[in-house]
Short mmCIF file of C-alpha atoms in Angstrom, two decimals:
data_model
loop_
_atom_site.label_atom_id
_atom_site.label_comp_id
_atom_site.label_asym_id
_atom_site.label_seq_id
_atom_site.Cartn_x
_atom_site.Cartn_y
_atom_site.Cartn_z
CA UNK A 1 0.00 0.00 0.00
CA UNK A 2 1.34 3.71 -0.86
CA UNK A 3 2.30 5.87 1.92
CA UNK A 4 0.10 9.38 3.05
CA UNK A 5 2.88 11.37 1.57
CA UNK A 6 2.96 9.78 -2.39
CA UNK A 7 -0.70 9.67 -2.27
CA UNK A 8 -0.76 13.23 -0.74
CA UNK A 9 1.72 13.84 -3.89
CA UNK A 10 0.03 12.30 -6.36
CA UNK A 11 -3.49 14.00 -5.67
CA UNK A 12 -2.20 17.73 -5.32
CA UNK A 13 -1.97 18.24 -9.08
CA UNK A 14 -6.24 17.30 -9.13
CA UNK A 15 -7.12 19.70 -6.48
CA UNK A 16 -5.20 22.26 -7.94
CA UNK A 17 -6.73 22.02 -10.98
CA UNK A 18 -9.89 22.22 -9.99
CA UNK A 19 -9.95 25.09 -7.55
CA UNK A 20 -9.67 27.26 -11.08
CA UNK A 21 -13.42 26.41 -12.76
CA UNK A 22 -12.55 28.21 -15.92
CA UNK A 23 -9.28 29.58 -17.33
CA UNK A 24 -11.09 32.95 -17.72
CA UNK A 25 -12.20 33.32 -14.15
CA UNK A 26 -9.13 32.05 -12.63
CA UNK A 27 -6.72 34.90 -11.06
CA UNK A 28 -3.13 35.51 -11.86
CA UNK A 29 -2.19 34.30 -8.59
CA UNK A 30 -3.73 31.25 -9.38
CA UNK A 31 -1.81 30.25 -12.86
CA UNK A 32 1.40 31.25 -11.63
CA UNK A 33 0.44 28.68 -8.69
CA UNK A 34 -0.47 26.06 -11.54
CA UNK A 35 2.47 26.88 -13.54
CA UNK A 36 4.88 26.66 -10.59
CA UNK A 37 3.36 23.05 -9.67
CA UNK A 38 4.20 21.59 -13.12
CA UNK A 39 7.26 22.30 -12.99
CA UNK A 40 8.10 20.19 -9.67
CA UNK A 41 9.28 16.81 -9.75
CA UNK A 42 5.93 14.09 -10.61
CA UNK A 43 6.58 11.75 -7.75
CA UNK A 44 9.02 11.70 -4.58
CA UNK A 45 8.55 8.53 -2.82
CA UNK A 46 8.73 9.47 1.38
CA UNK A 47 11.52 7.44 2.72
CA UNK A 48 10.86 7.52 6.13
CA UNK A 49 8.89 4.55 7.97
CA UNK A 50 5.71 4.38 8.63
CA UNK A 51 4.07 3.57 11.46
CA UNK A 52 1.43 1.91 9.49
CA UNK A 53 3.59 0.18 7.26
CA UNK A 54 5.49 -3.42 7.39
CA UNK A 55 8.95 -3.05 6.72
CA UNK A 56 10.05 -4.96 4.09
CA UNK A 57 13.58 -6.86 3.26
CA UNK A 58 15.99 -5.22 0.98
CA UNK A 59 14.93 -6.82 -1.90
CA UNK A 60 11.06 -5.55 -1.79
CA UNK A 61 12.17 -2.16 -0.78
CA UNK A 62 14.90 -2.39 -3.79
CA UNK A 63 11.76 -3.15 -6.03
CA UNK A 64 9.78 -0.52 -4.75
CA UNK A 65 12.26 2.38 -5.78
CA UNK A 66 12.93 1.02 -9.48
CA UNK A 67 9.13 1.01 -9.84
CA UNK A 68 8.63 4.44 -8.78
CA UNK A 69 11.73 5.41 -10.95
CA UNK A 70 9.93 3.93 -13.86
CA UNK A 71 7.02 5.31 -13.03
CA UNK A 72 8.99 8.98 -13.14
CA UNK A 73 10.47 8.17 -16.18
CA UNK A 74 7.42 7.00 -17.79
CA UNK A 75 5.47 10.73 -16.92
CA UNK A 76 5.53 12.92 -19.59
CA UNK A 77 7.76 16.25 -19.11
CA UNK A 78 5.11 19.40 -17.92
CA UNK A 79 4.09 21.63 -20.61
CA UNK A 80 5.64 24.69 -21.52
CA UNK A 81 4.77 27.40 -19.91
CA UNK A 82 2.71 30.16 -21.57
CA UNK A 83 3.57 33.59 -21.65
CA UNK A 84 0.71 35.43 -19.70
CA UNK A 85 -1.79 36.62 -21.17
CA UNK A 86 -1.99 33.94 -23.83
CA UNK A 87 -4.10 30.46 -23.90
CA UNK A 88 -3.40 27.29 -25.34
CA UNK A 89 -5.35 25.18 -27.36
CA UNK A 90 -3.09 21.71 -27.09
CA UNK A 91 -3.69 21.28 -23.08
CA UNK A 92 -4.72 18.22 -21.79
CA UNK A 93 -8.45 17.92 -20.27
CA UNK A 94 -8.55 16.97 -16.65
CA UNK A 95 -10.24 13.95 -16.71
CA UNK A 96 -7.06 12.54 -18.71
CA UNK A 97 -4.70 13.56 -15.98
CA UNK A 98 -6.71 12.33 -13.39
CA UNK A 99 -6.97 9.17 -15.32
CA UNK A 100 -2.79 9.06 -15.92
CA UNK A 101 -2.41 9.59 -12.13
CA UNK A 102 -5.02 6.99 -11.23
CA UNK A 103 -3.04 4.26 -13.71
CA UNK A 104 0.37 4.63 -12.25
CA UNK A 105 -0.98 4.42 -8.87
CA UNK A 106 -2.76 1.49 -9.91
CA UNK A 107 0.30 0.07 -11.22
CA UNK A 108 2.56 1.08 -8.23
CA UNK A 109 -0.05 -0.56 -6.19
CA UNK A 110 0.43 -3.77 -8.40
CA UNK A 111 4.34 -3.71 -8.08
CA UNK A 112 3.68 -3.24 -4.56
CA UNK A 113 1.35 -6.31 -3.70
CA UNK A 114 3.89 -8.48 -6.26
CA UNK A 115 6.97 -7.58 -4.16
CA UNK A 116 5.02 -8.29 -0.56
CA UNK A 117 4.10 -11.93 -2.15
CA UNK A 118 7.09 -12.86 -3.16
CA UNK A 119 8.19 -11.62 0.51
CA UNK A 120 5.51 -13.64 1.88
CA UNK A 121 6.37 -16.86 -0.17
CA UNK A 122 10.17 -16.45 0.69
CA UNK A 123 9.21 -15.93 4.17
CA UNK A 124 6.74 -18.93 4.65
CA UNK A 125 7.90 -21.83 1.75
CA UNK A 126 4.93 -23.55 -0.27
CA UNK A 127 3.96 -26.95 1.29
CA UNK A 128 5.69 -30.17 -0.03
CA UNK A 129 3.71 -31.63 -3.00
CA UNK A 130 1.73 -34.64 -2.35
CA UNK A 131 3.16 -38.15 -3.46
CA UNK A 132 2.41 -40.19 -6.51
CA UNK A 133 1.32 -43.48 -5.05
CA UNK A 134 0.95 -44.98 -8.28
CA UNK A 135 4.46 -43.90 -9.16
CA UNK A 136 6.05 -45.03 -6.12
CA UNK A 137 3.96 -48.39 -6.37
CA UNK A 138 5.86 -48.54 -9.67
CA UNK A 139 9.45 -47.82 -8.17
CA UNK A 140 9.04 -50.33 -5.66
CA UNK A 141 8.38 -52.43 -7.99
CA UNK A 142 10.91 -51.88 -9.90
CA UNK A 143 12.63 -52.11 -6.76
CA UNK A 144 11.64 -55.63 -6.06
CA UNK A 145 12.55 -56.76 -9.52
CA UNK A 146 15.88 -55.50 -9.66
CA UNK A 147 16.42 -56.86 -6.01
CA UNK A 148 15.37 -60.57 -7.44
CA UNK A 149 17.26 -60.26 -10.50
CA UNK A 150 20.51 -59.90 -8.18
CA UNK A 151 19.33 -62.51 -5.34
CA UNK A 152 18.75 -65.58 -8.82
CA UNK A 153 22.49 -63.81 -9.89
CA UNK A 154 23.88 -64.52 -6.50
CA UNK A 155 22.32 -68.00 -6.19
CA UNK A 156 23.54 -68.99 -9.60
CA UNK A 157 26.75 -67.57 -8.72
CA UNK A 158 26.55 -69.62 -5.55
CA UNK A 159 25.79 -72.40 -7.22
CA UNK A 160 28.29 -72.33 -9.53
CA UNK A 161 31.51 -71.45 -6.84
CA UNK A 162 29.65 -74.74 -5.23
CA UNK A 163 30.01 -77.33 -8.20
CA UNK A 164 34.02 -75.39 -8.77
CA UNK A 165 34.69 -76.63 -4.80
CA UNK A 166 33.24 -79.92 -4.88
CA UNK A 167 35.04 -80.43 -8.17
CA UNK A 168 38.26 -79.16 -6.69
CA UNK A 169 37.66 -81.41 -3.63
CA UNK A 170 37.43 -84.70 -5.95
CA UNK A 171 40.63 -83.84 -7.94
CA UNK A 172 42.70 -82.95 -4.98
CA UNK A 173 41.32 -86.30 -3.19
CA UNK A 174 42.45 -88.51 -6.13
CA UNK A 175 45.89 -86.62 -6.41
CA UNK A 176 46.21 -87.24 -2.61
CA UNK A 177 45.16 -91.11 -2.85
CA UNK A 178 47.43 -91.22 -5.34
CA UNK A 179 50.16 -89.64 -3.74
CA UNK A 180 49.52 -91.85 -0.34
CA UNK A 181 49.86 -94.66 -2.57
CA UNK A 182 53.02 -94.05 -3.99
CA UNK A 183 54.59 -93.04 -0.44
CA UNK A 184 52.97 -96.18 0.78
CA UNK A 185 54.75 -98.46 -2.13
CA UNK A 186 57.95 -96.27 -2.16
CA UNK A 187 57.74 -97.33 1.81
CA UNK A 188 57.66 -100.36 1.31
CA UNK A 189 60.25 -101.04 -1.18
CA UNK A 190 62.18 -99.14 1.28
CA UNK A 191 61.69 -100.96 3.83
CA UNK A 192 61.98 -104.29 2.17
CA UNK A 193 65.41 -102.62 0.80
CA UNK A 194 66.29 -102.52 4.67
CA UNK A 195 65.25 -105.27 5.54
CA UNK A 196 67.86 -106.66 2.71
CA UNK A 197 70.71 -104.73 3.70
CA UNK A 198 70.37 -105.37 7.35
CA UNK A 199 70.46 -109.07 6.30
CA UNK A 200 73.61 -108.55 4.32
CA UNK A 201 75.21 -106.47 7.16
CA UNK A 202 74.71 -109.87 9.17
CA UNK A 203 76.03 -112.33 7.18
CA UNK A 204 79.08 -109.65 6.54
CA UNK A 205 78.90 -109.39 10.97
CA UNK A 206 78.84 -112.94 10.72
CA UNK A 207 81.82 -113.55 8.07
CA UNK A 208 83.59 -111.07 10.04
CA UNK A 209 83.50 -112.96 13.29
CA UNK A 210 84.02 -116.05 11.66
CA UNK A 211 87.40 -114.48 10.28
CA UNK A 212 88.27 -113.19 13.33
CA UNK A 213 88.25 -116.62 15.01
CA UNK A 214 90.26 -118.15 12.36
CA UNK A 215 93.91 -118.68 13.40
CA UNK A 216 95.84 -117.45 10.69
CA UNK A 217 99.36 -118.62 10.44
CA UNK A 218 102.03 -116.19 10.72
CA UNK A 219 105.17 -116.09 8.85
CA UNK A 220 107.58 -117.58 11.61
CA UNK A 221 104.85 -120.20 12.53
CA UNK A 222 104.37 -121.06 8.80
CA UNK A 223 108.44 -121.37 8.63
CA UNK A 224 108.46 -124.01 11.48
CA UNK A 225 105.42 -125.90 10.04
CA UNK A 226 107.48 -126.08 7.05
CA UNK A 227 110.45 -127.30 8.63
CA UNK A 228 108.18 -130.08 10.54
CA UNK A 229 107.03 -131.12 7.16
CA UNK A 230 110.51 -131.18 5.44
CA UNK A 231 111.40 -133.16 9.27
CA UNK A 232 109.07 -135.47 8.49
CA UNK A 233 109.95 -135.77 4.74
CA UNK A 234 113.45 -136.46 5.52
CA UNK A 235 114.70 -133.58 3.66
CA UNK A 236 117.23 -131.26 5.34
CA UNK A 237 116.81 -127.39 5.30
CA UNK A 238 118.69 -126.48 2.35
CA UNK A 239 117.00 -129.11 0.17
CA UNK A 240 114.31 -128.91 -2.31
CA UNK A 241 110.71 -130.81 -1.34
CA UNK A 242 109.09 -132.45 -4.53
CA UNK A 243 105.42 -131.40 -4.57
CA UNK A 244 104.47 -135.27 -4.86
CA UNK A 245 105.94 -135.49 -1.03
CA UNK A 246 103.60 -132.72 -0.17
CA UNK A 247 100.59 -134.03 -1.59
CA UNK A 248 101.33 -137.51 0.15
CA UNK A 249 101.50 -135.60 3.39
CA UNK A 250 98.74 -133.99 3.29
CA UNK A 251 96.72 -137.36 2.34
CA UNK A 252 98.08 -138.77 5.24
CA UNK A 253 97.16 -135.86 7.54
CA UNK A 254 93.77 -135.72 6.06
CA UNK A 255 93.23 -139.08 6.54
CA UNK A 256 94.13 -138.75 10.02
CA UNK A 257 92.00 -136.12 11.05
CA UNK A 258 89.32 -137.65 9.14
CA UNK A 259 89.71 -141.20 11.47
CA UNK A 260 89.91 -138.62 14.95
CA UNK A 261 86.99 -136.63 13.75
CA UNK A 262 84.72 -140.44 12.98
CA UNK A 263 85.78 -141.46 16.19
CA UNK A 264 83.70 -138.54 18.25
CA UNK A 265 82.60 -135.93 15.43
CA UNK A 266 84.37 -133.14 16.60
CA UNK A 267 87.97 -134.84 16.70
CA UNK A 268 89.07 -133.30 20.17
CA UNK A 269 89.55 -135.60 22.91
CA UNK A 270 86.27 -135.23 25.58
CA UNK A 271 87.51 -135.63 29.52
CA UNK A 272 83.54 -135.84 30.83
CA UNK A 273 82.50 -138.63 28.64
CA UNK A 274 81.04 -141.42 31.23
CA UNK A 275 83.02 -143.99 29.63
CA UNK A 276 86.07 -142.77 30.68
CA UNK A 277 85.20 -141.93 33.78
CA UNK A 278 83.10 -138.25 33.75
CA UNK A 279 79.95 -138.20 35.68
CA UNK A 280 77.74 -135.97 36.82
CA UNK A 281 77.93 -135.54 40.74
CA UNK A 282 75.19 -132.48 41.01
CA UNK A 283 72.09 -130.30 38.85
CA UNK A 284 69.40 -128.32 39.14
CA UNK A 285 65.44 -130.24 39.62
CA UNK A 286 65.01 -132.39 37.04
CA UNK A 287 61.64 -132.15 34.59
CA UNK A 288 59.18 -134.65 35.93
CA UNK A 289 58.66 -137.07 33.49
CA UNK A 290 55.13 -138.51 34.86
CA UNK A 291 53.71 -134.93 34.25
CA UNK A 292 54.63 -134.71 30.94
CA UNK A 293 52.62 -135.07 27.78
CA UNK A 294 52.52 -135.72 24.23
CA UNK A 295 55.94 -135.90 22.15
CA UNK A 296 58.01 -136.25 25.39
CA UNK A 297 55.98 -138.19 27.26
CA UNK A 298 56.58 -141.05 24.73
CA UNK A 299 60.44 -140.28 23.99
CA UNK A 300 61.39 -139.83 28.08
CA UNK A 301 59.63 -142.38 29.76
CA UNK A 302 61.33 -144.48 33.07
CA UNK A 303 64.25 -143.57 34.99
CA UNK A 304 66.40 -144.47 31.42
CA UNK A 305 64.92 -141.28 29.83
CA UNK A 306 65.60 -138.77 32.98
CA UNK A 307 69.40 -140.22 33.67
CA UNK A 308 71.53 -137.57 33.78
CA UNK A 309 74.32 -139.70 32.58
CA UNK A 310 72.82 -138.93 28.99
CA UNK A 311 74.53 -135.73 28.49
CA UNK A 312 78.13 -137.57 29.21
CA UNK A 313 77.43 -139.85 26.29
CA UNK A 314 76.72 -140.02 22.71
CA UNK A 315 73.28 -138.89 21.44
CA UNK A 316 73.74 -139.95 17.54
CA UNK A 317 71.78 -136.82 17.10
CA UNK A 318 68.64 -138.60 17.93
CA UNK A 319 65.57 -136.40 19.56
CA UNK A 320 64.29 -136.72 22.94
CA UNK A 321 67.82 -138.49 23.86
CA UNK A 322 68.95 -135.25 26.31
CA UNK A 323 68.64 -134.81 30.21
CA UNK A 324 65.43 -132.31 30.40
CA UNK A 325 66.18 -129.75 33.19
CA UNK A 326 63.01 -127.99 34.59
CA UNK A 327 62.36 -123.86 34.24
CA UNK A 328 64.69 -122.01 32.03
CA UNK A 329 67.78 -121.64 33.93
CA UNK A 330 69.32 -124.42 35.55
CA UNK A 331 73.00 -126.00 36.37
CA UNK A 332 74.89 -128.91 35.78
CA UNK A 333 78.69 -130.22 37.83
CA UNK A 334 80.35 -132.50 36.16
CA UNK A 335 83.49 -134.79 37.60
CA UNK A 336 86.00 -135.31 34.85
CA UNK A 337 87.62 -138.11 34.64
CA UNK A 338 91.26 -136.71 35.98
CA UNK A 339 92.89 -133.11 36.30
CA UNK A 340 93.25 -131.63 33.09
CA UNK A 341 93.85 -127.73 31.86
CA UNK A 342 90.87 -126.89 29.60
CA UNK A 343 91.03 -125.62 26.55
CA UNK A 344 86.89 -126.01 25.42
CA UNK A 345 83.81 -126.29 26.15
CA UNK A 346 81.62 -128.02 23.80
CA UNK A 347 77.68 -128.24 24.17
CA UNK A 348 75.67 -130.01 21.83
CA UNK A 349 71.50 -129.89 20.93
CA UNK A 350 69.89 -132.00 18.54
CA UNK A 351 70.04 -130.75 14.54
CA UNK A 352 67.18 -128.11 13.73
CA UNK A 353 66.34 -130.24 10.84
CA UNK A 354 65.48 -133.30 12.56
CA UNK A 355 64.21 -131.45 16.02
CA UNK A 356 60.45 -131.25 16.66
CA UNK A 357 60.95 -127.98 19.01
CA UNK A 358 63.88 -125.82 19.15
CA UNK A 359 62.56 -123.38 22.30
CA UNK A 360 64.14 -126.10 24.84
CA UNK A 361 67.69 -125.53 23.71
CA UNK A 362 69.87 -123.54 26.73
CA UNK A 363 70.97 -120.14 25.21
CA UNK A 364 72.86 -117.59 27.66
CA UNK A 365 75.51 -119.72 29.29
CA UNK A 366 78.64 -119.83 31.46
CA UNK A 367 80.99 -122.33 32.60
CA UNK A 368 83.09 -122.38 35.96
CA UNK A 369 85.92 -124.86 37.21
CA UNK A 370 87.88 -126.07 40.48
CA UNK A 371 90.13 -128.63 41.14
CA UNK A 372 88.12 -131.20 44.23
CA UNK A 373 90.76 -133.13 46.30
CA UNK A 374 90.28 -137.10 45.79
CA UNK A 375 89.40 -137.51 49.35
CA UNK A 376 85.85 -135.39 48.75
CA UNK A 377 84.72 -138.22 45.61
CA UNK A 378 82.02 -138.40 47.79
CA UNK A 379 81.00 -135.20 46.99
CA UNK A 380 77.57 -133.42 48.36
CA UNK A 381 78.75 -130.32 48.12
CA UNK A 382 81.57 -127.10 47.58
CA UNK A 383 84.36 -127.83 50.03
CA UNK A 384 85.49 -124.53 51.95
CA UNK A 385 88.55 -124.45 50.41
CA UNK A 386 87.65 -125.02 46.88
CA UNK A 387 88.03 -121.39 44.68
CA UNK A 388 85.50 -121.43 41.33
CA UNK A 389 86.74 -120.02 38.22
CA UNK A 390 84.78 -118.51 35.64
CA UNK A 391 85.91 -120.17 32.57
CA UNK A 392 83.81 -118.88 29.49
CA UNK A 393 80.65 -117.15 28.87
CA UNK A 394 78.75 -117.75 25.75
CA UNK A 395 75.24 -117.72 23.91
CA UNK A 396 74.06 -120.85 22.10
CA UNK A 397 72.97 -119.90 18.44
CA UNK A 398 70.54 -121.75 16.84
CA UNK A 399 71.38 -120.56 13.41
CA UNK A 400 74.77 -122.49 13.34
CA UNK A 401 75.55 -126.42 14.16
CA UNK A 402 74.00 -128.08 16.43
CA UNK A 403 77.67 -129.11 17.94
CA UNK A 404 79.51 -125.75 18.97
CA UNK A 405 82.55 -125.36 20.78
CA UNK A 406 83.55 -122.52 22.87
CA UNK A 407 87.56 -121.57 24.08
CA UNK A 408 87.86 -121.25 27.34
CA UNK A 409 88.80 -117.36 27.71
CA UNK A 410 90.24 -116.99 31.30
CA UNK A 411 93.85 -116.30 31.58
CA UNK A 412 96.14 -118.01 33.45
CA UNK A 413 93.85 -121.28 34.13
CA UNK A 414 95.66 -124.12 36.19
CA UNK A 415 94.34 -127.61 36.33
CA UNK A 416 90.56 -128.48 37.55
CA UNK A 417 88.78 -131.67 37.44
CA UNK A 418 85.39 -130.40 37.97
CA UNK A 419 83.28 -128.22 35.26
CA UNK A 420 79.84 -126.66 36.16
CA UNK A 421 77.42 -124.88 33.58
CA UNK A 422 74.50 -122.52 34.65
CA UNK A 423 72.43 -121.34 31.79
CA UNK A 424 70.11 -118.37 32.38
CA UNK A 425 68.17 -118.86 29.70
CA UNK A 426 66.60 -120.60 26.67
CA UNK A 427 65.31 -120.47 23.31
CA UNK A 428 61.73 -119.79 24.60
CA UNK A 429 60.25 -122.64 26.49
CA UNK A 430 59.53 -121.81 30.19
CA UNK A 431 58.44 -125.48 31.26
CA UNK A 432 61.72 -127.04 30.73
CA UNK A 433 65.27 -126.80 29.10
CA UNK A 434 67.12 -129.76 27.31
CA UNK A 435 71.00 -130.40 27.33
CA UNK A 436 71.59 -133.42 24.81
CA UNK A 437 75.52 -133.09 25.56
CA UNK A 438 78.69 -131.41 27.57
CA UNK A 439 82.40 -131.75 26.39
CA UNK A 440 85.33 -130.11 28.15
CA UNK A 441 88.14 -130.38 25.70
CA UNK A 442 92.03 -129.65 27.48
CA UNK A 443 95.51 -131.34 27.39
CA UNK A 444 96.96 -133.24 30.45
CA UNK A 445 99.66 -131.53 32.70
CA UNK A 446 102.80 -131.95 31.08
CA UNK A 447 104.96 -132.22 34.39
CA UNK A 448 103.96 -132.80 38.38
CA UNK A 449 104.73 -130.25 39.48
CA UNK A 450 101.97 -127.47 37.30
CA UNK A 451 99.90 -125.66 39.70
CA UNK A 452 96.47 -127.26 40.74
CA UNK A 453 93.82 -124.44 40.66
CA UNK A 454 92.57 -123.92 44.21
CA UNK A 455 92.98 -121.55 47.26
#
């Protein structure tokens, strides 16, 4: 709405005009007054606030003032003025000025309410615009399709990654069967490779032993058993031996040996046998034939069977024909025949390829030996002032003959004329242990006067 002052402004020009009813009536006074007011500025807008009036922002009040500058601009300049006397025929009527001035207050009035709307709109915004439900019914379903097209994608996809891993799994099992199959086999032949070499490294253990019992001449014993054999030739050192000689010598040697080793197997003189005199004076507890059963209940039947005279004598390598011992450790003293100093002991078990049961055989053994006096033949027992010697130690191998002789490995042994052997062990059985056969092998003193082995 206008102020008082520029509608006080724009209404003065009206009343002027019409307080002179005719130009021919109207004083002097009176057109110089009229003449004077067209020549002042059309419209002054009052800057000052009114107490009426909203203020407006800067941008209404910015409006305002180019409006009434157009509104200036867009009057017409005042008329010329007349010189007196003198009337014009070209002025305007009132009602057309009055009609101008109403316009452009009309239109200021216009510019007026526009700016306080826009005012009123920035001030308070316009409420939000109602929703589409149809169009958002559509975007959610769009929504929904889109959201299924990526949950069938993921489930193919899963599907898929699925059949890769179970696939994956089947070819990595069959590699790994594979590969278990070829560490088991390579383990095997391994193994059995082993098992090979540690049978070779047994024989060569063996062959080794074997050589280093062998008694290997040396050269000065070689040059005296050459001698002996050019001695017994009847050739003197510096002669020449035919080769013929030598081959009749060793026939007759052979031959020899081959008569002592018929005449006992072994071909070393045996000072226990019971025909010459050996017998056993004291053992361990016998096995009791009357509780036995099966295979030697029918070979070691009556007092025959359970003599322990049997392992003084031949056995002819027949099974069953032993003294049976009970448990698996045991002893046996045997009286030889006369004082000897012992070279061997020889222990004998029937052949593993005519034996029925090899688990009675005696295996960890060792043999002792004093000299009794003759007064104590009657023997029940160690006299006080007897000393026992351990002789040998050794372990019965069933892998090797059945006859195996042992050197006696004590240093320094006098004469004795009694042998005892304590095994601690056998082959396996636990009900019994069998000895077939005992030699002690030695040489006679050579004079009276060799030491006698006692305290």
């Amino acid at each position: 709405m206008a102020s008082p002052s520029l509608a006080a402004a724009a209404a003065s020009p009206l009343t002027s005009l019409d307080l002179a009813t005719s130009p021919a009536t109207a004083s002097r006074p009176a057109a110089a007054a009229a003449s004077a007011l067209r020549k002042r500025p059309v419209l002054l807008l009052d800057q000052r606030p009114h107490p009426s009036t909203p203020n407006l922002d800067s941008s209404a009040a910015a409006a305002a003032a180019a409006a009434a500058a157009g509104v200036a601009q867009a009057q017409p300049p005042p008329p010329r003025r007349k010189k007196a006397g003198h009337t014009s025929s070209s002025t305007r009527p009132r009602w057309q000025t009055a009609l101008s001035v109403a316009a452009k207050n009309a239109v200021l009035l216009a510019v007026l309410l526009y700016v306080g709307d826009l005012a009123w709109r920035a001030a308070r915004p316009a409420p939000p615009r109602p929703v589409d439900q149809a169009a958002m019914a559509g975007y959610d379903a769009r929504v929904a399709d889109v959201e299924a097209s990526l949950a069938r994608a993921f489930r193919m996809l899963q599907v898929q990654l699925e059949a890769v891993d179970r696939k994956i799994d089947g070819e990595v099992g069959a590699v790994r069967g594979e590969l278990a199959a070829l560490l088991e086999e390579k383990r095997l032949e391994l193994e059995d490779q082993l098992k090979r070499l540690d049978a070779r490294a047994d024989d060569l253990s063996d062959a080794l032993g074997a050589l280093k019992r062998m008694e290997f001449l040396r050269k000065d014993e070689f040059d005296k058993f050459w001698n002996e054999v050019k001695e017994s030739l009847g050739s003197g050192p510096g002669t020449e031996v035919d080769l013929d000689q030598v081959r009749a010598l060793a026939r007759e040697i052979t031959m020899g040996e081959i008569e002592k080793h018929a005449a006992d197997g072994i071909g070393r003189v045996d000072y226990a046998v019971a025909s010459a005199g050996g017998k056993v004076v004291r053992h361990s507890d016998a096995y009791d034939a009357g509780k036995r059963g099966g295979f030697f209940s029918s070979l070691l039947s009556g007092d025959t069977a359970a003599s322990p005279k049997k392992i003084l004598q031949p056995s002819f390598g027949e099974p069953g024909q032993c003294f049976p011992l009970q448990g698996s450790s045991g002893f046996v003293e045997i009286k030889l025949r006369k004082g000897i100093v012992p070279d061997a002991i020889t222990l004998e078990h029937v052949s593993k390829d005519v034996a029925y049961d090899m688990s009675t055989a005696p295996k960890d053994c060792r043999v002792s030996g004093w000299y009794q006096e003759a007064h104590n033949e009657a023997y029940s027992g160690h006299a006080a002032s007897a000393k026992m010697y351990v002789l040998t130690e050794f372990t019965y191998d069933l892998d090797k003959k059945n006859v195996q002789t042992f050197d006696i490995t004590a240093p320094d042994v006098g004469i004795i004329n009694m042998v005892r052997l304590d095994f601690t062990s056998n082959h396996g059985s636990s009900a019994l242990t069998c000895i077939y056969r005992i030699r002690v092998h030695g040489h006679e003193p050579v004079s009276p006067g060799m030491s006698v082995s006692q305290s």
